[in-house]
Short mmCIF file of N, CA and C in Angstrom, two decimals:
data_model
loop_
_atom_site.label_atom_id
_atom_site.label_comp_id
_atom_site.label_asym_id
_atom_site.label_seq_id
_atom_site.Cartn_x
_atom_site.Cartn_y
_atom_site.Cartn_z
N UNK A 256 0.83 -1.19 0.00
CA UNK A 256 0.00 0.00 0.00
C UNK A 256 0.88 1.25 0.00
N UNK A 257 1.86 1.09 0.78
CA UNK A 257 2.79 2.36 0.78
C UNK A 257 3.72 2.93 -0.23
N UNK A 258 3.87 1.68 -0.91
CA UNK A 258 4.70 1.30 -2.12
C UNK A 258 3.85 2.22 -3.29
N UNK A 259 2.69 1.93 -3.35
CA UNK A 259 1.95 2.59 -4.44
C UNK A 259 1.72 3.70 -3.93
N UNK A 260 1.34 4.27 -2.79
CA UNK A 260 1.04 5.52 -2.42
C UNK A 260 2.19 6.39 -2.78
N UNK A 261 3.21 5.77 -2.40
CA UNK A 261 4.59 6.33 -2.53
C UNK A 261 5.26 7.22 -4.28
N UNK A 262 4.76 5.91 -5.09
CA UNK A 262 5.67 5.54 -6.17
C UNK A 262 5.03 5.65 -7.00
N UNK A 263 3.16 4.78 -7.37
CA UNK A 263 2.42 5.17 -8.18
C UNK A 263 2.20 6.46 -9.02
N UNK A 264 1.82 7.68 -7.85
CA UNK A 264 1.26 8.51 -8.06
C UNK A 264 2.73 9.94 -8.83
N UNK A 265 4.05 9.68 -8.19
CA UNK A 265 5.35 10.26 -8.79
C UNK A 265 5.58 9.70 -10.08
N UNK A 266 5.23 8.46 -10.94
CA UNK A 266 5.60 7.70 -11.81
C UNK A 266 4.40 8.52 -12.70
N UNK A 267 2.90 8.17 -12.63
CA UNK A 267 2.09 8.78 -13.06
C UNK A 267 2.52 10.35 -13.41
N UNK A 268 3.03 11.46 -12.59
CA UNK A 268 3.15 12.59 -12.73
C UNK A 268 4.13 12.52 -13.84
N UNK A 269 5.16 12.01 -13.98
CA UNK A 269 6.18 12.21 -14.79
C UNK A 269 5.92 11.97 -16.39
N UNK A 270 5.35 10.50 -16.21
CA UNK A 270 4.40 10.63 -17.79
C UNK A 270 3.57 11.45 -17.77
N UNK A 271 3.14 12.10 -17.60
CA UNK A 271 1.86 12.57 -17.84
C UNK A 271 2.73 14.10 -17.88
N UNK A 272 3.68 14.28 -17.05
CA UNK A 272 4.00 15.58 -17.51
C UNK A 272 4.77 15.68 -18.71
N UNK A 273 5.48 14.70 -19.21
CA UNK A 273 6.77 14.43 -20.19
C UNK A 273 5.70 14.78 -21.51
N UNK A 274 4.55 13.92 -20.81
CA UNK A 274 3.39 13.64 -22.63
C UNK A 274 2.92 15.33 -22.43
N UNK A 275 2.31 15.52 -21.76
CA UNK A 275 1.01 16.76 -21.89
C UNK A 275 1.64 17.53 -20.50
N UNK A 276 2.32 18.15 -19.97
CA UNK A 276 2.94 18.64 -19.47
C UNK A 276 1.61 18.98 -17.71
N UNK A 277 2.81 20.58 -17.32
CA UNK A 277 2.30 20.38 -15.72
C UNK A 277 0.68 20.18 -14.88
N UNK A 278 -0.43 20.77 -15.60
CA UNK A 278 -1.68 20.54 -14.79
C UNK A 278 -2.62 19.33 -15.20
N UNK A 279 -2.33 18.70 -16.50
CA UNK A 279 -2.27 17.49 -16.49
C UNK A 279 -2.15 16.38 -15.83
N UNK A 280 -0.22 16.87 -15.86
CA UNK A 280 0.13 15.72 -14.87
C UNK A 280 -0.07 15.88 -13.21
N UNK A 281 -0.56 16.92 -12.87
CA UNK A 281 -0.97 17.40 -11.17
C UNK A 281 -2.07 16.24 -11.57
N UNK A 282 -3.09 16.74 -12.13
CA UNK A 282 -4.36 16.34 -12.36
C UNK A 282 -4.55 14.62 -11.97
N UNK A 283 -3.79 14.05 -13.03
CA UNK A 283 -3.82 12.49 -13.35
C UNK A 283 -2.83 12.09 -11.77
N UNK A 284 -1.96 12.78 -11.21
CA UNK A 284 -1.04 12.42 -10.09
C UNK A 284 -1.87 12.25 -8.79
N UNK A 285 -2.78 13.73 -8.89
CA UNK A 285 -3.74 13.73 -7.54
C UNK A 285 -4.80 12.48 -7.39
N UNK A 286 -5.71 11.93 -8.97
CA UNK A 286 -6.51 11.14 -9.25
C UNK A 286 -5.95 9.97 -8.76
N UNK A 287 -4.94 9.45 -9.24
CA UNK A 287 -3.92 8.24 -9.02
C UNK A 287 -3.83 8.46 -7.14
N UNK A 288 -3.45 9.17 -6.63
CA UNK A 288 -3.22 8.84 -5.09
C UNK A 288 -4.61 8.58 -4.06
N UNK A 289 -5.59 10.10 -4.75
CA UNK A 289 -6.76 9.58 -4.35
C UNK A 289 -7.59 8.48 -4.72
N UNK A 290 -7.43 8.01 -5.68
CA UNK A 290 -7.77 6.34 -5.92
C UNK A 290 -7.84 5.03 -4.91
N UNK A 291 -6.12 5.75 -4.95
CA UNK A 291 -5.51 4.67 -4.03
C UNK A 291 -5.94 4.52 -2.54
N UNK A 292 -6.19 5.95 -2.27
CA UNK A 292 -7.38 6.31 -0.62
C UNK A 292 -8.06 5.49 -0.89
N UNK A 293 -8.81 5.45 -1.85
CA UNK A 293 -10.15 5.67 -2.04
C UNK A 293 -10.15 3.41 -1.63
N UNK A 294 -9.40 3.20 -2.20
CA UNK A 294 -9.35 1.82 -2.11
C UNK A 294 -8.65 1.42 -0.50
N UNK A 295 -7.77 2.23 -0.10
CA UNK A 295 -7.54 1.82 1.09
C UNK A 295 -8.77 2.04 2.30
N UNK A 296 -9.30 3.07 1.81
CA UNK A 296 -10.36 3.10 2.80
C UNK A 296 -11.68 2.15 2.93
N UNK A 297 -11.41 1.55 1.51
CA UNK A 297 -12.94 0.56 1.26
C UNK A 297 -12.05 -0.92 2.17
N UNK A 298 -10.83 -1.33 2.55
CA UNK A 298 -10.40 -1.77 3.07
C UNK A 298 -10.09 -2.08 4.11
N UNK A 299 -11.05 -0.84 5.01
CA UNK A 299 -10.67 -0.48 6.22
C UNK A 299 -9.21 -0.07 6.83
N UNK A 300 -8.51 0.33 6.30
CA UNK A 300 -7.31 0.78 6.78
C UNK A 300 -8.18 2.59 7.34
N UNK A 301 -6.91 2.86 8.26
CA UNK A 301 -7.05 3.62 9.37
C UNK A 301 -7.07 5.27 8.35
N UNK A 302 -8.82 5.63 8.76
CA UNK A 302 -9.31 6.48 7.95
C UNK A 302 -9.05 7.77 8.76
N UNK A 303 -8.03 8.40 9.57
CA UNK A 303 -7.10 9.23 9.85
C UNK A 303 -6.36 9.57 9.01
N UNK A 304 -5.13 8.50 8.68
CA UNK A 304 -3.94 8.43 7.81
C UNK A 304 -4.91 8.52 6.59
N UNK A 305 -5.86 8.22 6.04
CA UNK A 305 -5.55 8.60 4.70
C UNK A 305 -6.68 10.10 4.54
N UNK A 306 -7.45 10.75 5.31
CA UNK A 306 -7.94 11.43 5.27
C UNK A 306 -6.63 12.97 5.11
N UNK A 307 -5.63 12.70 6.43
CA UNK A 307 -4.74 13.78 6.30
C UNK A 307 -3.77 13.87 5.03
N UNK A 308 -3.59 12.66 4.43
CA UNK A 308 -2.19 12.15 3.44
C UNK A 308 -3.60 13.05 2.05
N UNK A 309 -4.74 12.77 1.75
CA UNK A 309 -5.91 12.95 1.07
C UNK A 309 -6.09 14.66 0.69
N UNK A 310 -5.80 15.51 1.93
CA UNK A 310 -6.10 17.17 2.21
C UNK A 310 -4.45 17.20 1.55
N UNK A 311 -3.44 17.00 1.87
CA UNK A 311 -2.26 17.17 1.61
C UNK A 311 -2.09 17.33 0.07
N UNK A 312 -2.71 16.00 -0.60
CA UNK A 312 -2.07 15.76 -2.07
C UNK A 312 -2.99 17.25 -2.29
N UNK A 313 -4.54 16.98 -2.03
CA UNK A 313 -5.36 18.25 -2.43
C UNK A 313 -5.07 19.77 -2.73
N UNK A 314 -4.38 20.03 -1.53
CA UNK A 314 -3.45 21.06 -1.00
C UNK A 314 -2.40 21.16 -2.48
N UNK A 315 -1.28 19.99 -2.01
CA UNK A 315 0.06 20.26 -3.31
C UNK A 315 -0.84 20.46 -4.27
N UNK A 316 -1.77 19.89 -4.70
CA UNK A 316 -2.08 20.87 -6.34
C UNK A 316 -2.49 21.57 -6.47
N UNK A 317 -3.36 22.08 -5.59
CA UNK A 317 -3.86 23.69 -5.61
C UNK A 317 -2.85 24.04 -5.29
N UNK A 318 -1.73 24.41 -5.21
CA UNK A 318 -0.61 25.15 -5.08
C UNK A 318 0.22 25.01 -6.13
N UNK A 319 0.52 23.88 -6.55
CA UNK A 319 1.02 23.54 -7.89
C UNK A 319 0.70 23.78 -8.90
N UNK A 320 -1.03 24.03 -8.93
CA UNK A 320 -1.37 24.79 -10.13
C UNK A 320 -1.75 25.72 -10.34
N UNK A 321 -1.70 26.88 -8.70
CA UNK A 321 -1.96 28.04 -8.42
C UNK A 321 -0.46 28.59 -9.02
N UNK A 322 0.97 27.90 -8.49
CA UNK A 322 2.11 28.71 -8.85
C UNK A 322 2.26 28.39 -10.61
N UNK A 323 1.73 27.26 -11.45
CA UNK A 323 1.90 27.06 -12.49
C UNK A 323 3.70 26.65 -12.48
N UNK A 324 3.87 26.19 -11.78
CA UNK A 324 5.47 25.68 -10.91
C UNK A 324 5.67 24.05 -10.89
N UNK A 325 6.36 23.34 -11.72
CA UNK A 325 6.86 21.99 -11.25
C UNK A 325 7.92 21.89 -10.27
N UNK A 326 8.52 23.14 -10.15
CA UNK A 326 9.25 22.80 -9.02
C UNK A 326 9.03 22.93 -7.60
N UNK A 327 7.83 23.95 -7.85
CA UNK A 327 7.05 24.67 -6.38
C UNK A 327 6.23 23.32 -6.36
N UNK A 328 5.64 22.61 -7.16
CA UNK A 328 4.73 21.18 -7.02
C UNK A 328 5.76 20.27 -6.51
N UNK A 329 6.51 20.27 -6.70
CA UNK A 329 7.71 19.06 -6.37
C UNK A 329 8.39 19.02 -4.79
N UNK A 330 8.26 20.21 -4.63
CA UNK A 330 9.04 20.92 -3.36
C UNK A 330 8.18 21.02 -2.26
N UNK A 331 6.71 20.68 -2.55
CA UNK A 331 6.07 20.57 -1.25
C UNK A 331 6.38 19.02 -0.22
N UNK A 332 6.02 18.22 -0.78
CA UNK A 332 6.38 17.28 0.02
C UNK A 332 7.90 17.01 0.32
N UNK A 333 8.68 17.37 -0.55
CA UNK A 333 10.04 17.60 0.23
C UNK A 333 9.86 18.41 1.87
N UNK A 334 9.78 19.89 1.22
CA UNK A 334 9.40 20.40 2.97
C UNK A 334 8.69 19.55 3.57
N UNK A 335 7.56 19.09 3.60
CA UNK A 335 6.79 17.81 4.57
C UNK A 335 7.94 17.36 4.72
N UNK A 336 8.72 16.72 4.88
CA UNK A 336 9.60 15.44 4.79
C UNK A 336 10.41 16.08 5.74
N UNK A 337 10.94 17.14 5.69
CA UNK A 337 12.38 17.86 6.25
C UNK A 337 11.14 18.10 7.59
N UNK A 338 10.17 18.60 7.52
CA UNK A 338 9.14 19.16 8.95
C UNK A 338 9.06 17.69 9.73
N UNK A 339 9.01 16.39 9.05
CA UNK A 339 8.61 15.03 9.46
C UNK A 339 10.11 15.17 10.56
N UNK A 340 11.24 15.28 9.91
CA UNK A 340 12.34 15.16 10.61
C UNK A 340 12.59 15.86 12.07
N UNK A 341 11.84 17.32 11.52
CA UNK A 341 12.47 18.59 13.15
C UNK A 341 11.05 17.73 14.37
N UNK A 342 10.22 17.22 13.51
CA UNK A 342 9.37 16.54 14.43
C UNK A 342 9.50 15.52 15.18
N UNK A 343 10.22 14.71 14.51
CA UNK A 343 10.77 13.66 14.91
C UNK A 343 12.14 14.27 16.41
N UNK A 344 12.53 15.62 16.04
CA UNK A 344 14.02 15.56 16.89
C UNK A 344 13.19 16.14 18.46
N UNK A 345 11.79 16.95 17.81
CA UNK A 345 11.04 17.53 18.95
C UNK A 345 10.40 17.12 19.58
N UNK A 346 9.59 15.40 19.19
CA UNK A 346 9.43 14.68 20.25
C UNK A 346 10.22 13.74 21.01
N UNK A 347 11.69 13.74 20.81
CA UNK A 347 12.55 13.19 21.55
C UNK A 347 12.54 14.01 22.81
N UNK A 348 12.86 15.29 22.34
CA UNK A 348 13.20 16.38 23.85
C UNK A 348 12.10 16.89 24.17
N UNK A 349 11.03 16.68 23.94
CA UNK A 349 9.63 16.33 24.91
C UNK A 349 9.35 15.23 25.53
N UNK A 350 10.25 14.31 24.93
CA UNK A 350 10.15 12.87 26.05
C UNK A 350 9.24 11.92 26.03
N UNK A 351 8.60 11.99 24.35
CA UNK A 351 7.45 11.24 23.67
C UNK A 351 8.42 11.04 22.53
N UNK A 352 8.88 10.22 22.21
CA UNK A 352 9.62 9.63 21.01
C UNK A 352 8.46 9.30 20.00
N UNK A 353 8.08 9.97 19.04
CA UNK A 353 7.68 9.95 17.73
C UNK A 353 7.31 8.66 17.52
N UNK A 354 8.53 7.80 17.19
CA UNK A 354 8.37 6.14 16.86
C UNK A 354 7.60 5.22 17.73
N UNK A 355 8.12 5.31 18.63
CA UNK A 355 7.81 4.80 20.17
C UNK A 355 5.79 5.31 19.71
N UNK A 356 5.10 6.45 19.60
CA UNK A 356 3.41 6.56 19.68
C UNK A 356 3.35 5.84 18.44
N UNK A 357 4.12 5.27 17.48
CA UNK A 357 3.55 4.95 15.51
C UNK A 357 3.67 3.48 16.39
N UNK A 358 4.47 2.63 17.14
CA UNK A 358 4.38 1.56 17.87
C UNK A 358 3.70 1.09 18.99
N UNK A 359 3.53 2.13 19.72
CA UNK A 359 2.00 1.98 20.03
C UNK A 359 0.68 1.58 19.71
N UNK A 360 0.73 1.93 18.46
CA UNK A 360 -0.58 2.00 17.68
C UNK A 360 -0.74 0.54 17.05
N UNK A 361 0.27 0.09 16.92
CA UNK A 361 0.72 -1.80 16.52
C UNK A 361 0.48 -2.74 17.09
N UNK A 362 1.11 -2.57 18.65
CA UNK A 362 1.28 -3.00 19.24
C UNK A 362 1.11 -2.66 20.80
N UNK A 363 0.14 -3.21 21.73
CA UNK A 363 -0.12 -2.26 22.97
C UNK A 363 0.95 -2.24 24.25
N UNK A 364 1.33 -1.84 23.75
CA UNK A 364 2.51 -1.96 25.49
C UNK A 364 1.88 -1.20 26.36
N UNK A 365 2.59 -1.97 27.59
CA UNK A 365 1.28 -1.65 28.81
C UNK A 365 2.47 -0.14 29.50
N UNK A 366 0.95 0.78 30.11
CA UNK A 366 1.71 1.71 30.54
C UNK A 366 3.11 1.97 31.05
N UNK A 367 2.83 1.08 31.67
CA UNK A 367 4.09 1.17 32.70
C UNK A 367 5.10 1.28 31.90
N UNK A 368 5.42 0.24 30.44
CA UNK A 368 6.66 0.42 29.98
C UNK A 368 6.73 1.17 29.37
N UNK A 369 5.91 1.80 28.97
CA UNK A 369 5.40 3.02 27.83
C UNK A 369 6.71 4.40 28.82
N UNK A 370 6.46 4.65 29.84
CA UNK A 370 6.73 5.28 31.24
C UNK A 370 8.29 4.89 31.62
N UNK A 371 8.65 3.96 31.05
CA UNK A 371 10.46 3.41 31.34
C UNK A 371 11.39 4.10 30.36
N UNK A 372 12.50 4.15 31.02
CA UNK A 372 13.69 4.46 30.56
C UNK A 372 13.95 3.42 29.19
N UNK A 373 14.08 2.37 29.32
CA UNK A 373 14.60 1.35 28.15
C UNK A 373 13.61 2.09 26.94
N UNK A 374 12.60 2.11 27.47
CA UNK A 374 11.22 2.44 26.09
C UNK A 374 11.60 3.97 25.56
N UNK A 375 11.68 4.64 27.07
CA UNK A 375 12.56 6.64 25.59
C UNK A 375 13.57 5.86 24.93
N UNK A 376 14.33 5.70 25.76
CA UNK A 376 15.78 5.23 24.79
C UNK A 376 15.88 4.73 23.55
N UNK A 377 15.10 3.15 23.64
CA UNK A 377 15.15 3.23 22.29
C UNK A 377 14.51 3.81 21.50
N UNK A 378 13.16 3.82 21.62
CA UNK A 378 12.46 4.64 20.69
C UNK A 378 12.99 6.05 20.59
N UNK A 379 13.28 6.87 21.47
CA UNK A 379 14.32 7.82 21.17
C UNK A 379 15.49 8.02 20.05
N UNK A 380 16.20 6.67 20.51
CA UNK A 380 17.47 6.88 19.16
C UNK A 380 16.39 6.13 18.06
N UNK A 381 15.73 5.46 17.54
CA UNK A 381 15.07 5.40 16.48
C UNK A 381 14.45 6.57 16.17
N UNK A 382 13.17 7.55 16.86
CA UNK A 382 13.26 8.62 16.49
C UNK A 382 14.70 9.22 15.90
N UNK A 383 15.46 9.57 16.45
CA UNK A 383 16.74 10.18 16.00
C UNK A 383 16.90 9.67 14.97
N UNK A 384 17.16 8.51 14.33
CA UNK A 384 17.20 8.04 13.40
C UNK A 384 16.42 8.47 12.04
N UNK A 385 15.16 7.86 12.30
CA UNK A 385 14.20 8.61 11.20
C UNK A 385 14.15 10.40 10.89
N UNK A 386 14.65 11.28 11.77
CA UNK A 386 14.44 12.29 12.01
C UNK A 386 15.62 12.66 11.26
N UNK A 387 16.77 11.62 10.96
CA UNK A 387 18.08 12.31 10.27
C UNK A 387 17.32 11.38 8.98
N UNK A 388 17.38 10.84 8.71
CA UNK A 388 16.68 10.15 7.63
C UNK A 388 15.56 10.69 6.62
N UNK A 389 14.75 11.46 7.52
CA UNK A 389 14.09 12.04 7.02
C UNK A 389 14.53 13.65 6.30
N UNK A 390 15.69 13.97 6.96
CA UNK A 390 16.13 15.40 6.88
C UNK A 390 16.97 15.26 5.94
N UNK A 391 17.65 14.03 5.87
CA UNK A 391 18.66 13.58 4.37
C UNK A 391 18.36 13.62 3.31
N UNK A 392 16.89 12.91 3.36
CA UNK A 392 16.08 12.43 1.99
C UNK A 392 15.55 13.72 1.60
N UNK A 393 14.92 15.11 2.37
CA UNK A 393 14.73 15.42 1.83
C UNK A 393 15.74 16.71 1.49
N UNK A 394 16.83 16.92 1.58
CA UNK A 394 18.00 17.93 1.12
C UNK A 394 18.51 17.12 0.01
N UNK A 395 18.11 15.78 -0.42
CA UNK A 395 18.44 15.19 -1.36
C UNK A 395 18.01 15.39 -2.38
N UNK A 396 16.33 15.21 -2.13
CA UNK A 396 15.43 15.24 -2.93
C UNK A 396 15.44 16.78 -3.40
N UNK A 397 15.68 17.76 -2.51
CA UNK A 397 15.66 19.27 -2.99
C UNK A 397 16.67 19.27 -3.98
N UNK A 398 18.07 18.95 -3.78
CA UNK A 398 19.52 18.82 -4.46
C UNK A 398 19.05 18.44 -6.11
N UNK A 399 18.33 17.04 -5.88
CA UNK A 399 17.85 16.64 -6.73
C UNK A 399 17.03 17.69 -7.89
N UNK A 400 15.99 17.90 -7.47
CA UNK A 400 14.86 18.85 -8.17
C UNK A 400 15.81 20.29 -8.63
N UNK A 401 16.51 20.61 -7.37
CA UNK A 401 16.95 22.06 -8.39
C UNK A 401 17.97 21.81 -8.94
N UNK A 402 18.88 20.83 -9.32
CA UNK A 402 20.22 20.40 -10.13
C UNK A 402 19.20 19.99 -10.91
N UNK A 403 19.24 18.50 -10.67
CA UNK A 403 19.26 18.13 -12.01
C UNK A 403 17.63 17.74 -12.56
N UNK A 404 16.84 18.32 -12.09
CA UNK A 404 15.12 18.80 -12.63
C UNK A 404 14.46 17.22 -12.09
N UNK A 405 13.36 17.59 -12.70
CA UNK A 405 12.11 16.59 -12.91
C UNK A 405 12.90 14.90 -12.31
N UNK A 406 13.35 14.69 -13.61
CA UNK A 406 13.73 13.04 -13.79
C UNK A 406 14.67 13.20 -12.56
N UNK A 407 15.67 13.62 -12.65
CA UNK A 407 16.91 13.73 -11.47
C UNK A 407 15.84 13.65 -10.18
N UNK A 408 14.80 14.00 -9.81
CA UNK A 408 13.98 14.05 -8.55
C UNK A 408 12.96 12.88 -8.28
N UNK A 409 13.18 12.35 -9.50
CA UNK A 409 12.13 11.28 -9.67
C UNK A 409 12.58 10.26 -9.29
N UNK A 410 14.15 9.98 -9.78
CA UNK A 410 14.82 8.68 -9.37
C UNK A 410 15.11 8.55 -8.07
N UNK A 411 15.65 10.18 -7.66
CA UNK A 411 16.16 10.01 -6.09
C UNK A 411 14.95 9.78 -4.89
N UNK A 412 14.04 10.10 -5.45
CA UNK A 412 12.63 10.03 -4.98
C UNK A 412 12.31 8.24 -4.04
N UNK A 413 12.73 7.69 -5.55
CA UNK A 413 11.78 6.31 -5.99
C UNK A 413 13.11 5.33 -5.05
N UNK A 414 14.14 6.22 -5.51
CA UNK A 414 15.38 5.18 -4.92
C UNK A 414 15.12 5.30 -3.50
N UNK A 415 14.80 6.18 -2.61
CA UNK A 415 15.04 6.85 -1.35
C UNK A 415 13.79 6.69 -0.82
N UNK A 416 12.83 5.82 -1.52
CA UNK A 416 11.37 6.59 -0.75
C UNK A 416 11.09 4.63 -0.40
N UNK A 417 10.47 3.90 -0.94
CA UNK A 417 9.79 2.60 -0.15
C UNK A 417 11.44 1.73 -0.12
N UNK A 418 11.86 1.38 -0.90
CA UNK A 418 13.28 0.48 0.20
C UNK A 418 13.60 1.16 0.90
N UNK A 419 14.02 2.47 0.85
CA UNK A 419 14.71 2.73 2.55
C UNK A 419 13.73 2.73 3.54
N UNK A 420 12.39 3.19 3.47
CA UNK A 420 11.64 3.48 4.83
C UNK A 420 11.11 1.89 4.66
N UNK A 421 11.15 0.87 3.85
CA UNK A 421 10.76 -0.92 4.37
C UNK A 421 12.25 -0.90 5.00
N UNK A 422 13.17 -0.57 4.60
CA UNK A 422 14.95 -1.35 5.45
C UNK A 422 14.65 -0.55 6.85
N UNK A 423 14.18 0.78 7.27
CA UNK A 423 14.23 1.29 8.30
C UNK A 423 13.04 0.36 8.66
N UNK A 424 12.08 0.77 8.93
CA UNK A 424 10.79 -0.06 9.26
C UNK A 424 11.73 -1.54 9.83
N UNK A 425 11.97 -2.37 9.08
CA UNK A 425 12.77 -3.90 9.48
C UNK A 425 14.02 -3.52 10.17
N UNK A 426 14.64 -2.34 10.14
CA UNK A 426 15.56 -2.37 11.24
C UNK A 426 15.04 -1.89 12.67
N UNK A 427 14.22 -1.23 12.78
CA UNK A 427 13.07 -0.69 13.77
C UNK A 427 12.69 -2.25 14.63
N UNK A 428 12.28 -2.60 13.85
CA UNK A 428 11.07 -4.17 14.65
C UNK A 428 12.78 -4.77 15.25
N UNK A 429 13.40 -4.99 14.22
CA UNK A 429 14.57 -6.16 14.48
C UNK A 429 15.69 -5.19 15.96
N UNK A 430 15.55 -4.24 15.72
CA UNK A 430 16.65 -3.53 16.27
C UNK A 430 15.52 -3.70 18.70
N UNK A 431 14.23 -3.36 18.42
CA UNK A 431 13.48 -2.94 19.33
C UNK A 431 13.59 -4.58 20.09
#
């Protein structure tokens, strides 16, 4: 599911912009992700996550086709990505590790350990983790888009976006 949410809807934009260029390809990119809601939700998956991920894509194209900008379209979810990170570093030093509440939600650990030292810690340096991870990918992905355009952002995108967050994800479970 994440895979296509991820990858689908960037793959879609690129044809569609290469053939018939930028509000097109917003157009057919936004259709393609909300689809994919649209099916996760008939699935019952957790109609939070796709309601906010849903306003977001909505959002990038009214902005994307308000600036008439592929790079201002491209560059929103980068910033998301870099904000995912300072979030990630700001619930460490609030003492709610980020990772630690997304594992919660999996899996119920009982208060008490929720409340222990071992439980900030790690979930802490995993926060830390994702939070540099997240801040990498997206100074990458920016690097990307304003060097070397479109395609150059597309690959680093696709390369950087579902294997690394499935290898993090499996180092997360394996590491906890």
């Amino acid at each position: 599911q994440f895979a296509g949410e991820a990858v689908a809807p960037v793959l879609v934009f690129y044809g569609v912009w290469k053939l018939s260029g930028l509000a097109p390809a917003i157009a057919a990119s936004t259709i393609v992700y909300l689809t994919l809601a649209a099916w996760s939700m008939r699935r019952g998956h957790d109609l939070t996550r796709i309601a906010v991920g849903a306003a977001f894509v909505v959002i990038q194209a009214v902005v994307g086709l308000a600036s008439h900008s592929t790079t201002v379209y491209l560059a929103q979810p980068v910033v998301l990505s870099a904000l995912w990170g300072v979030v990630f570093f700001v619930s460490i030093a609030i003492g709610r590790p980020l990772i630690g509440v997304f594992a919660s939600v999996w899996y119920p650990f009982p208060a008490w350990f929720r409340a222990s030292e071992p439980y900030r810690r790690e979930f802490g340096m995993q926060s830390f983790v994702w939070g540099l991870v997240c801040l990498a990918r997206a100074g990458l992905r920016m690097w990307a888009l304003l060097d070397s355009g479109v395609g150059g952002f597309v690959v680093v995108s696709i390369v950087t976006g579902t294997p690394l967050l499935a290898a993090l994800v499996a180092w997360g479970i394996w590491h906890a």
